[in-house]
Amino acid sequence: GTPESLLEASLFFQTIEKRQGMKVACLEEIALKNDFITKEQFTKLLEKMPKSYYREYLEKIIKMEY
């Protein structure tokens, strides 16, 4: 693709995520919701992540789900 198409795709996903308040294709969230990983495994993944907006999102997921 072109730099322009990459930017368009990025902006599209940003819009979807802001409107829905959810991440698109968040692998950790998908794995947890489909019981591919346990709550404990999910929590261990979080502990290894640096502080970031993505980590904050995952922390909200674990609080809402459990």
mmCIF file with all atom_site columns, C-alpha atoms in Angstrom:
data_model
loop_
_atom_site.group_PDB
_atom_site.id
_atom_site.type_symbol
_atom_site.label_atom_id
_atom_site.label_alt_id
_atom_site.label_comp_id
_atom_site.label_asym_id
_atom_site.label_entity_id
_atom_site.label_seq_id
_atom_site.pdbx_PDB_ins_code
_atom_site.Cartn_x
_atom_site.Cartn_y
_atom_site.Cartn_z
_atom_site.occupancy
_atom_site.B_iso_or_equiv
_atom_site.pdbx_formal_charge
_atom_site.auth_seq_id
_atom_site.auth_comp_id
_atom_site.auth_asym_id
_atom_site.auth_atom_id
_atom_site.pdbx_PDB_model_num
ATOM 1  C CA . GLY A 1 1  ? 0.000   0.000   0.000  1.00 0.00 ? 1  GLY A CA 1
ATOM 2  C CA . THR A 1 2  ? 0.849   3.643   -0.011 1.00 0.00 ? 2  THR A CA 1
ATOM 3  C CA . PRO A 1 3  ? 1.617   5.919   2.923  1.00 0.00 ? 3  PRO A CA 1
ATOM 4  C CA . GLU A 1 4  ? -1.762  7.549   2.330  1.00 0.00 ? 4  GLU A CA 1
ATOM 5  C CA . SER A 1 5  ? -3.652  4.244   2.483  1.00 0.00 ? 5  SER A CA 1
ATOM 6  C CA . LEU A 1 6  ? -1.806  3.321   5.691  1.00 0.00 ? 6  LEU A CA 1
ATOM 7  C CA . LEU A 1 7  ? -2.833  6.624   7.231  1.00 0.00 ? 7  LEU A CA 1
ATOM 8  C CA . GLU A 1 8  ? -6.446  6.140   6.103  1.00 0.00 ? 8  GLU A CA 1
ATOM 9  C CA . ALA A 1 9  ? -6.568  2.670   7.649  1.00 0.00 ? 9  ALA A CA 1
ATOM 10 C CA . SER A 1 10 ? -5.072  3.960   10.896 1.00 0.00 ? 10 SER A CA 1
ATOM 11 C CA . LEU A 1 11 ? -7.597  6.786   11.115 1.00 0.00 ? 11 LEU A CA 1
ATOM 12 C CA . PHE A 1 12 ? -10.455 4.391   10.358 1.00 0.00 ? 12 PHE A CA 1
ATOM 13 C CA . PHE A 1 13 ? -9.517  2.084   13.239 1.00 0.00 ? 13 PHE A CA 1
ATOM 14 C CA . GLN A 1 14 ? -8.937  5.040   15.536 1.00 0.00 ? 14 GLN A CA 1
ATOM 15 C CA . THR A 1 15 ? -12.467 6.271   14.806 1.00 0.00 ? 15 THR A CA 1
ATOM 16 C CA . ILE A 1 16 ? -14.004 2.850   15.444 1.00 0.00 ? 16 ILE A CA 1
ATOM 17 C CA . GLU A 1 17 ? -12.131 2.424   18.714 1.00 0.00 ? 17 GLU A CA 1
ATOM 18 C CA . LYS A 1 18 ? -13.094 5.873   19.990 1.00 0.00 ? 18 LYS A CA 1
ATOM 19 C CA . ARG A 1 19 ? -16.767 5.459   19.104 1.00 0.00 ? 19 ARG A CA 1
ATOM 20 C CA . GLN A 1 20 ? -17.114 1.985   20.578 1.00 0.00 ? 20 GLN A CA 1
ATOM 21 C CA . GLY A 1 21 ? -14.718 2.402   23.484 1.00 0.00 ? 21 GLY A CA 1
ATOM 22 C CA . MET A 1 22 ? -13.142 -0.922  22.575 1.00 0.00 ? 22 MET A CA 1
ATOM 23 C CA . LYS A 1 23 ? -9.925  -1.965  20.885 1.00 0.00 ? 23 LYS A CA 1
ATOM 24 C CA . VAL A 1 24 ? -10.118 -3.660  17.493 1.00 0.00 ? 24 VAL A CA 1
ATOM 25 C CA . ALA A 1 25 ? -8.452  -7.100  17.438 1.00 0.00 ? 25 ALA A CA 1
ATOM 26 C CA . CYS A 1 26 ? -7.030  -6.962  20.962 1.00 0.00 ? 26 CYS A CA 1
ATOM 27 C CA . LEU A 1 27 ? -5.469  -10.417 21.126 1.00 0.00 ? 27 LEU A CA 1
ATOM 28 C CA . GLU A 1 28 ? -5.276  -10.586 24.911 1.00 0.00 ? 28 GLU A CA 1
ATOM 29 C CA . GLU A 1 29 ? -8.931  -9.631  25.263 1.00 0.00 ? 29 GLU A CA 1
ATOM 30 C CA . ILE A 1 30 ? -9.985  -12.164 22.621 1.00 0.00 ? 30 ILE A CA 1
ATOM 31 C CA . ALA A 1 31 ? -7.959  -14.913 24.286 1.00 0.00 ? 31 ALA A CA 1
ATOM 32 C CA . LEU A 1 32 ? -9.530  -14.183 27.684 1.00 0.00 ? 32 LEU A CA 1
ATOM 33 C CA . LYS A 1 33 ? -13.105 -13.986 26.409 1.00 0.00 ? 33 LYS A CA 1
ATOM 34 C CA . ASN A 1 34 ? -12.738 -17.247 24.468 1.00 0.00 ? 34 ASN A CA 1
ATOM 35 C CA . ASP A 1 35 ? -11.136 -19.050 27.432 1.00 0.00 ? 35 ASP A CA 1
ATOM 36 C CA . PHE A 1 36 ? -7.853  -19.557 25.580 1.00 0.00 ? 36 PHE A CA 1
ATOM 37 C CA . ILE A 1 37 ? -6.133  -18.104 28.646 1.00 0.00 ? 37 ILE A CA 1
ATOM 38 C CA . THR A 1 38 ? -7.175  -17.905 32.285 1.00 0.00 ? 38 THR A CA 1
ATOM 39 C CA . LYS A 1 39 ? -7.649  -14.803 34.376 1.00 0.00 ? 39 LYS A CA 1
ATOM 40 C CA . GLU A 1 40 ? -4.353  -15.607 36.090 1.00 0.00 ? 40 GLU A CA 1
ATOM 41 C CA . GLN A 1 41 ? -2.493  -15.866 32.765 1.00 0.00 ? 41 GLN A CA 1
ATOM 42 C CA . PHE A 1 42 ? -4.071  -12.602 31.655 1.00 0.00 ? 42 PHE A CA 1
ATOM 43 C CA . THR A 1 43 ? -2.950  -10.905 34.867 1.00 0.00 ? 43 THR A CA 1
ATOM 44 C CA . LYS A 1 44 ? 0.611   -12.195 34.412 1.00 0.00 ? 44 LYS A CA 1
ATOM 45 C CA . LEU A 1 45 ? 0.660   -10.718 30.905 1.00 0.00 ? 45 LEU A CA 1
ATOM 46 C CA . LEU A 1 46 ? -0.404  -7.377  32.338 1.00 0.00 ? 46 LEU A CA 1
ATOM 47 C CA . GLU A 1 47 ? 2.371   -7.434  34.916 1.00 0.00 ? 47 GLU A CA 1
ATOM 48 C CA . LYS A 1 48 ? 4.978   -7.763  32.148 1.00 0.00 ? 48 LYS A CA 1
ATOM 49 C CA . MET A 1 49 ? 3.628   -4.818  30.135 1.00 0.00 ? 49 MET A CA 1
ATOM 50 C CA . PRO A 1 50 ? 4.998   -1.319  30.556 1.00 0.00 ? 50 PRO A CA 1
ATOM 51 C CA . LYS A 1 51 ? 2.591   1.356   31.696 1.00 0.00 ? 51 LYS A CA 1
ATOM 52 C CA . SER A 1 52 ? 0.651   2.530   28.670 1.00 0.00 ? 52 SER A CA 1
ATOM 53 C CA . TYR A 1 53 ? -2.822  3.327   27.380 1.00 0.00 ? 53 TYR A CA 1
ATOM 54 C CA . TYR A 1 54 ? -3.039  -0.248  26.037 1.00 0.00 ? 54 TYR A CA 1
ATOM 55 C CA . ARG A 1 55 ? -2.250  -1.708  29.461 1.00 0.00 ? 55 ARG A CA 1
ATOM 56 C CA . GLU A 1 56 ? -4.851  0.571   31.074 1.00 0.00 ? 56 GLU A CA 1
ATOM 57 C CA . TYR A 1 57 ? -7.415  -0.714  28.583 1.00 0.00 ? 57 TYR A CA 1
ATOM 58 C CA . LEU A 1 58 ? -6.593  -4.332  29.470 1.00 0.00 ? 58 LEU A CA 1
ATOM 59 C CA . GLU A 1 59 ? -6.786  -3.543  33.180 1.00 0.00 ? 59 GLU A CA 1
ATOM 60 C CA . LYS A 1 60 ? -10.301 -2.185  32.630 1.00 0.00 ? 60 LYS A CA 1
ATOM 61 C CA . ILE A 1 61 ? -11.227 -5.379  30.788 1.00 0.00 ? 61 ILE A CA 1
ATOM 62 C CA . ILE A 1 62 ? -10.157 -7.604  33.655 1.00 0.00 ? 62 ILE A CA 1
ATOM 63 C CA . LYS A 1 63 ? -12.056 -5.445  36.158 1.00 0.00 ? 63 LYS A CA 1
ATOM 64 C CA . MET A 1 64 ? -15.237 -5.462  34.060 1.00 0.00 ? 64 MET A CA 1
ATOM 65 C CA . GLU A 1 65 ? -15.124 -9.188  33.313 1.00 0.00 ? 65 GLU A CA 1
ATOM 66 C CA . TYR A 1 66 ? -14.230 -10.441 36.761 1.00 0.00 ? 66 TYR A CA 1
#
